[in-house]
Tab-separated table of C-alpha atoms and ligand atoms in Angstrom:
chain	number	residue	atom	x	y	z
A	1	MET	CA	16.083	162.631	146.946
A	2	SER	CA	14.045	165.762	147.448
A	3	ASP	CA	15.601	166.350	150.858
A	4	LEU	CA	18.969	167.382	149.402
A	5	PRO	CA	20.053	171.020	148.974
A	6	GLY	CA	19.418	172.378	145.469
A	7	ALA	CA	22.984	173.618	145.196
A	8	ILE	CA	26.305	173.384	146.986
A	9	SER	CA	29.347	175.622	147.130
A	10	LEU	CA	32.524	173.709	146.382
A	11	ARG	CA	35.816	175.072	147.667
A	12	GLU	CA	38.678	173.776	145.537
A	13	VAL	CA	41.640	173.078	147.852
A	14	GLY	CA	44.020	171.392	145.400
A	15	PRO	CA	46.380	174.376	145.066
A	16	ARG	CA	46.859	174.489	148.855
A	17	ASP	CA	45.977	171.236	150.638
A	18	GLY	CA	46.817	169.195	147.548
A	19	LEU	CA	50.171	170.730	146.638
A	20	GLN	CA	51.220	170.934	150.284
A	21	ASN	CA	51.332	167.133	150.273
A	22	GLU	CA	53.178	166.772	146.972
A	23	ALA	CA	56.825	167.380	146.082
A	24	PRO	CA	57.351	171.140	145.479
A	25	VAL	CA	56.291	172.374	142.015
A	26	PRO	CA	57.405	175.605	140.296
A	27	THR	CA	55.533	178.842	140.937
A	28	ASP	CA	54.305	179.202	137.356
A	29	ALA	CA	52.823	175.691	137.431
A	30	LYS	CA	50.862	176.588	140.568
A	31	VAL	CA	49.610	179.769	138.917
A	32	ALA	CA	48.561	177.808	135.819
A	33	LEU	CA	46.646	175.316	137.974
A	34	ILE	CA	44.765	178.052	139.871
A	35	ASP	CA	43.983	179.807	136.581
A	36	ALA	CA	42.640	176.555	135.084
A	37	LEU	CA	40.485	176.025	138.183
A	38	SER	CA	39.191	179.605	137.991
A	39	ARG	CA	37.749	178.723	134.573
A	40	THR	CA	35.806	175.639	135.791
A	41	GLY	CA	32.953	177.602	137.373
A	42	VAL	CA	33.955	176.546	140.898
A	43	SER	CA	32.695	179.088	143.446
A	44	ARG	CA	35.633	179.095	145.881
A	45	ILE	CA	39.363	178.356	145.643
A	46	GLU	CA	41.732	178.008	148.594
A	47	ALA	CA	44.698	179.445	146.730
A	48	VAL	CA	47.651	179.406	149.136
A	49	SER	CA	48.653	179.175	152.778
A	50	PHE	CA	50.865	181.578	154.686
A	51	VAL	CA	52.956	179.309	156.890
A	52	HIS	CA	56.591	179.328	157.916
A	53	PRO	CA	58.622	178.234	154.862
A	54	ARG	CA	60.682	175.896	157.039
A	55	ALA	CA	57.520	174.112	158.160
A	56	ILE	CA	55.986	173.811	154.679
A	57	PRO	CA	58.494	174.638	151.900
A	58	GLN	CA	55.804	173.851	149.273
A	59	MET	CA	54.056	177.136	150.164
A	60	ALA	CA	57.148	179.379	150.456
A	61	ASP	CA	56.184	181.212	147.243
A	62	ALA	CA	52.604	182.026	148.342
A	63	ASP	CA	53.006	185.775	147.728
A	64	ALA	CA	54.473	185.240	144.258
A	65	VAL	CA	51.738	182.766	143.313
A	66	TRP	CA	48.956	185.057	144.445
A	67	ALA	CA	50.468	188.077	142.678
A	68	GLN	CA	50.436	186.222	139.340
A	69	VAL	CA	47.019	184.542	139.501
A	70	LYS	CA	44.404	185.877	137.060
A	71	ARG	CA	41.583	186.441	139.522
A	72	ALA	CA	38.103	185.678	138.200
A	73	ASP	CA	35.299	187.977	139.346
A	74	ASP	CA	32.939	185.128	140.206
A	75	VAL	CA	35.422	183.134	142.319
A	76	ARG	CA	36.018	183.711	146.031
A	77	TYR	CA	39.698	183.102	146.834
A	78	SER	CA	40.951	182.329	150.328
A	79	ALA	CA	44.210	181.759	152.167
A	80	LEU	CA	44.852	179.366	155.034
A	81	VAL	CA	46.937	180.478	158.023
A	82	PRO	CA	48.093	178.849	161.274
A	83	ASN	CA	48.539	181.998	163.374
A	84	LEU	CA	48.424	185.813	163.565
A	85	ARG	CA	51.644	186.280	161.624
A	86	GLY	CA	50.242	184.225	158.749
A	87	ALA	CA	46.963	186.148	158.922
A	88	GLN	CA	48.814	189.443	158.651
A	89	ARG	CA	50.701	188.213	155.576
A	90	ALA	CA	47.407	187.069	154.005
A	91	LEU	CA	45.747	190.424	154.750
A	92	ASP	CA	48.759	192.297	153.352
A	93	ALA	CA	48.423	190.208	150.195
A	94	GLY	CA	44.824	191.390	149.898
A	95	PHE	CA	42.838	188.270	150.814
A	96	ALA	CA	39.253	189.001	151.880
A	97	GLU	CA	38.672	185.478	153.180
A	98	ILE	CA	41.019	183.899	155.697
A	99	GLU	CA	40.898	180.434	157.204
A	100	VAL	CA	42.728	179.805	160.447
A	101	VAL	CA	43.344	176.185	161.307
A	102	LEU	CA	43.842	174.244	164.523
A	103	SER	CA	43.380	170.624	165.549
A	104	ALA	CA	40.815	169.209	167.933
A	105	SER	CA	43.568	166.796	168.973
A	106	ASP	CA	46.223	168.227	171.302
A	107	THR	CA	48.908	165.885	169.974
A	108	HIS	CA	48.227	166.735	166.326
A	109	ASN	CA	48.049	170.453	167.129
A	110	LYS	CA	51.378	170.326	168.989
A	111	ARG	CA	53.005	168.519	166.070
A	112	ASN	CA	51.607	171.009	163.551
A	113	ILE	CA	51.481	174.345	165.362
A	114	ASN	CA	53.583	173.650	168.455
A	115	ARG	CA	50.797	174.579	170.871
A	116	SER	CA	48.006	172.855	172.752
A	117	THR	CA	44.499	173.177	171.309
A	118	ALA	CA	43.594	175.545	174.174
A	119	GLU	CA	46.618	177.770	173.471
A	120	SER	CA	45.706	177.884	169.781
A	121	LEU	CA	42.143	178.897	170.649
A	122	ASP	CA	43.499	181.834	172.672
A	123	ASP	CA	45.644	182.877	169.685
A	124	ILE	CA	42.753	182.464	167.274
A	125	ALA	CA	40.602	184.935	169.218
A	126	GLY	CA	43.238	187.543	168.323
A	127	VAL	CA	43.434	186.355	164.716
A	128	ILE	CA	39.663	186.735	164.285
A	129	ASP	CA	39.815	190.297	165.673
A	130	ALA	CA	42.704	191.247	163.366
A	131	VAL	CA	40.990	189.770	160.312
A	132	HIS	CA	37.732	191.552	161.116
A	133	ALA	CA	39.559	194.840	161.753
A	134	ALA	CA	40.907	194.575	158.193
A	135	GLY	CA	37.390	194.022	156.824
A	136	ALA	CA	37.955	190.362	155.919
A	137	THR	CA	36.079	187.246	157.037
A	138	CYS	CA	37.542	184.488	159.194
A	139	GLN	CA	36.648	180.812	159.068
A	140	VAL	CA	38.002	178.560	161.806
A	141	ILE	CA	38.952	175.110	160.531
A	142	VAL	CA	38.961	172.338	163.118
A	143	ALA	CA	41.239	169.576	161.852
A	144	THR	CA	41.188	165.957	163.104
A	145	ALA	CA	37.484	166.512	163.822
A	146	TRP	CA	36.728	162.827	163.224
A	147	GLY	CA	39.918	161.358	164.590
A	148	CYS	CA	43.639	161.851	165.017
A	149	PRO	CA	46.471	159.703	163.642
A	150	TYR	CA	48.141	159.808	167.088
A	151	GLU	CA	45.194	159.844	169.512
A	152	GLY	CA	42.494	157.963	167.599
A	153	ASP	CA	38.859	159.023	168.043
A	154	ILE	CA	38.257	162.538	169.332
A	155	PRO	CA	35.047	162.803	171.404
A	156	VAL	CA	32.256	164.761	169.694
A	157	GLU	CA	31.889	166.918	172.828
A	158	ARG	CA	35.522	167.999	172.573
A	159	VAL	CA	35.180	168.936	168.885
A	160	VAL	CA	31.959	170.855	169.559
A	161	GLY	CA	33.679	172.574	172.499
A	162	VAL	CA	36.476	173.782	170.199
A	163	ALA	CA	33.934	175.004	167.636
A	164	SER	CA	31.856	176.729	170.330
A	165	ARG	CA	34.833	178.692	171.606
A	166	ALA	CA	35.608	179.837	168.039
A	167	VAL	CA	31.968	180.839	167.479
A	168	ARG	CA	31.946	182.820	170.743
A	169	ASP	CA	35.151	184.562	169.661
A	170	GLY	CA	33.485	185.703	166.432
A	171	ALA	CA	34.330	183.115	163.753
A	172	ASP	CA	32.228	183.789	160.645
A	173	SER	CA	31.945	180.066	159.911
A	174	ILE	CA	33.348	176.745	161.078
A	175	ALA	CA	34.935	174.009	159.005
A	176	PHE	CA	35.538	170.445	160.142
A	177	GLY	CA	38.403	168.540	158.572
A	178	ASP	CA	38.618	164.759	158.428
A	179	THR	CA	42.379	165.027	158.233
A	180	THR	CA	43.162	161.329	157.861
A	181	GLY	CA	39.898	159.952	156.495
A	182	MET	CA	38.497	158.434	159.700
A	183	ALA	CA	34.908	159.694	159.305
A	184	THR	CA	31.973	157.476	158.384
A	185	PRO	CA	28.394	158.632	157.676
A	186	THR	CA	27.252	157.803	161.221
A	187	ARG	CA	30.053	159.903	162.678
A	188	VAL	CA	29.257	162.744	160.286
A	189	GLU	CA	25.641	162.712	161.481
A	190	ALA	CA	26.757	162.729	165.123
A	191	LEU	CA	29.123	165.714	164.818
A	192	VAL	CA	26.989	167.793	162.454
A	193	GLY	CA	23.916	167.140	164.616
A	194	ALA	CA	25.735	168.158	167.795
A	195	VAL	CA	27.198	171.370	166.372
A	196	ARG	CA	23.863	172.292	164.752
A	197	SER	CA	22.012	171.987	168.042
A	198	ALA	CA	24.673	174.083	169.798
A	199	HIS	CA	24.930	176.712	167.010
A	200	PRO	CA	21.972	176.523	164.618
A	201	GLU	CA	23.011	179.678	162.737
A	202	ILE	CA	26.716	179.095	162.115
A	203	GLY	CA	27.853	178.255	158.578
A	204	LEU	CA	29.406	174.811	158.295
A	205	ASN	CA	31.983	173.736	155.709
A	206	LEU	CA	33.081	170.085	155.605
A	207	HIS	CA	36.427	168.746	154.413
A	208	PHE	CA	36.613	165.012	153.811
A	209	HIS	CA	39.516	162.806	152.898
A	210	ASN	CA	39.037	159.563	151.011
A	211	THR	CA	41.873	157.761	152.799
A	212	ARG	CA	39.595	154.838	153.660
A	213	GLY	CA	37.111	155.104	150.814
A	214	THR	CA	34.309	156.842	152.740
A	215	GLY	CA	34.719	160.369	151.332
A	216	LEU	CA	31.675	160.617	149.069
A	217	ALA	CA	29.502	158.579	151.446
A	218	ASN	CA	30.288	161.210	154.072
A	219	VAL	CA	29.361	163.988	151.647
A	220	LEU	CA	26.006	162.322	151.000
A	221	ALA	CA	25.338	161.973	154.736
A	222	ALA	CA	26.102	165.673	155.195
A	223	LEU	CA	23.953	166.694	152.200
A	224	ARG	CA	21.002	164.902	153.782
A	225	LEU	CA	21.551	167.049	156.873
A	226	GLY	CA	21.404	170.168	154.683
A	227	VAL	CA	25.134	170.961	154.653
A	228	SER	CA	25.989	172.753	151.415
A	229	ASP	CA	29.648	173.859	151.727
A	230	PHE	CA	32.313	171.284	150.894
A	231	ASP	CA	36.030	171.176	150.181
A	232	ALA	CA	37.468	168.961	147.458
A	233	SER	CA	40.720	168.751	145.542
A	234	VAL	CA	41.106	168.530	141.766
A	235	GLY	CA	42.139	165.000	140.807
A	236	GLY	CA	42.252	164.104	144.499
A	237	LEU	CA	45.583	165.959	144.501
A	238	GLY	CA	47.610	165.565	147.700
A	239	GLY	CA	48.212	162.321	149.543
A	240	CYS	CA	48.027	161.515	153.213
A	241	PRO	CA	51.189	162.518	155.116
A	242	TYR	CA	50.521	159.823	157.742
A	243	ALA	CA	50.076	156.952	155.276
A	244	PRO	CA	52.425	157.112	152.292
A	245	GLY	CA	50.646	156.086	149.088
A	246	ALA	CA	47.146	156.545	150.543
A	247	SER	CA	44.739	159.006	148.954
A	248	GLY	CA	43.934	162.322	150.588
A	249	ASN	CA	41.219	164.838	149.750
A	250	ILE	CA	38.084	163.749	147.925
A	251	ALA	CA	38.377	164.572	144.211
A	252	SER	CA	36.468	167.630	142.982
A	253	GLU	CA	35.339	165.979	139.757
A	254	GLU	CA	34.065	162.907	141.645
A	255	LEU	CA	32.028	165.130	143.947
A	256	VAL	CA	30.634	167.165	141.041
A	257	HIS	CA	29.928	164.025	139.006
A	258	MET	CA	27.919	162.441	141.826
A	259	VAL	CA	25.906	165.352	143.164
A	260	GLU	CA	24.996	166.908	139.797
A	261	ASP	CA	23.360	163.600	138.786
A	262	MET	CA	21.366	163.800	142.040
A	263	GLY	CA	19.995	167.218	141.096
A	264	VAL	CA	22.412	169.227	143.268
A	265	ALA	CA	23.944	172.112	141.310
A	266	THR	CA	27.631	172.972	141.741
A	267	GLY	CA	28.171	175.557	139.005
A	268	VAL	CA	31.179	173.507	137.920
A	269	ASP	CA	31.737	172.458	134.304
A	270	LEU	CA	32.612	168.795	134.847
A	271	GLU	CA	34.651	168.418	131.657
A	272	ALA	CA	36.673	171.525	132.527
A	273	MET	CA	37.365	170.109	136.001
A	274	ILE	CA	38.444	166.764	134.521
A	275	GLU	CA	40.734	168.647	132.157
A	276	ALA	CA	42.239	170.568	135.105
A	277	ALA	CA	42.732	167.230	136.903
A	278	GLY	CA	44.676	165.971	133.906
A	279	GLU	CA	46.844	169.085	134.055
A	280	ALA	CA	47.398	168.565	137.781
A	281	GLU	CA	48.450	164.972	137.122
A	282	ARG	CA	50.992	166.036	134.503
A	283	MET	CA	52.259	168.740	136.859
A	284	VAL	CA	53.010	166.378	139.760
A	285	GLY	CA	54.201	163.600	137.452
A	286	HIS	CA	52.297	160.701	138.966
A	287	THR	CA	48.836	159.154	138.804
A	288	LEU	CA	46.183	160.933	140.871
A	289	PRO	CA	43.535	158.882	142.716
A	290	SER	CA	40.434	160.348	141.015
A	291	GLN	CA	38.362	157.588	139.431
A	292	VAL	CA	36.296	159.986	137.336
A	293	LEU	CA	39.574	161.238	135.849
A	294	ARG	CA	40.337	157.621	134.816
A	295	ALA	CA	36.882	156.519	133.678
A	296	GLY	CA	35.368	159.820	132.491
A	297	PRO	CA	31.834	160.882	133.386
A	298	ARG	CA	28.986	158.325	133.233
A	299	THR	CA	27.613	160.108	130.169
A	300	ARG	CA	30.779	159.514	128.146
A	301	ARG	CA	30.476	156.721	125.550
A	302	THR	CA	33.224	154.377	124.383
A	303	PRO	CA	33.720	154.564	120.597
A	304	MET	CA	32.759	151.304	118.798
A	305	PRO	CA	35.769	149.349	117.521
A	306	ASP	CA	35.972	149.041	113.742
A	307	ALA	CA	35.437	145.693	111.942
A	308	ALA	CA	39.056	144.665	112.367
A	309	GLY	CA	38.627	145.058	116.109
A	310	THR	CA	41.546	147.398	116.453
B	401	ZN	ZN1	42.702	167.945	153.330
């Protein structure tokens, strides 16, 4: 597969996207998880989000978490925000990379941020300016890019239109989120192709959920198109808020396990990531969906039973 990128940059989103969809865990457990992830060799970690504590109580201690994290020099940490107020809190906390999120679907955006997509885009223009004025970078994340739990499919033209407005307003990069796992490889090709032809230079980060089992297939489709920035969550931490019991984010160790064997470097120590997934599982107190966490890497051998067969 010589057409694949030689390396990818994995952004670990377990501490934010993952924990946001779990029952609240103590601050020191969150800090321990981020510290464990910082030691895996992962290049980026989405550490916290700055959202209203009434909306997402799981992130109410974002400042305390970030103050206690042992920051590694070779890791880029980011914070996710829904609006200008969140961006200001993230900048005050010292984040140099900010992600501002909106939904391509009006219904989902209204449920999440209480605004239409168009209203959010107007707000985001101001967020980008404020983030740049503080010397930080701003990525615009377009959620429900491959479908909405309320509206169903979102037309590619609408998603590209949202991304185009953000690019015009100065976004440093664009991320597309498959919020409820509705993407398939064909749909990944369609959206990535359309945004590439509209904005050949813009950086693209993809965020897949494995809700319907297509997560890694979508990654492979995107790799073949030359995309090299991906989100994943340790252990597959974080479920799907729209489908109780369903899995959410693709698991970091599954992504690393697959692409490294295909000659795509991640910088991640797979055993260290599996160990962190085990820690995450103990922290939330239930089984996480990662299959590499269960089975171990393909290079791991089962010890031979002794003569008694025990
Ligand atoms: Zn997610």
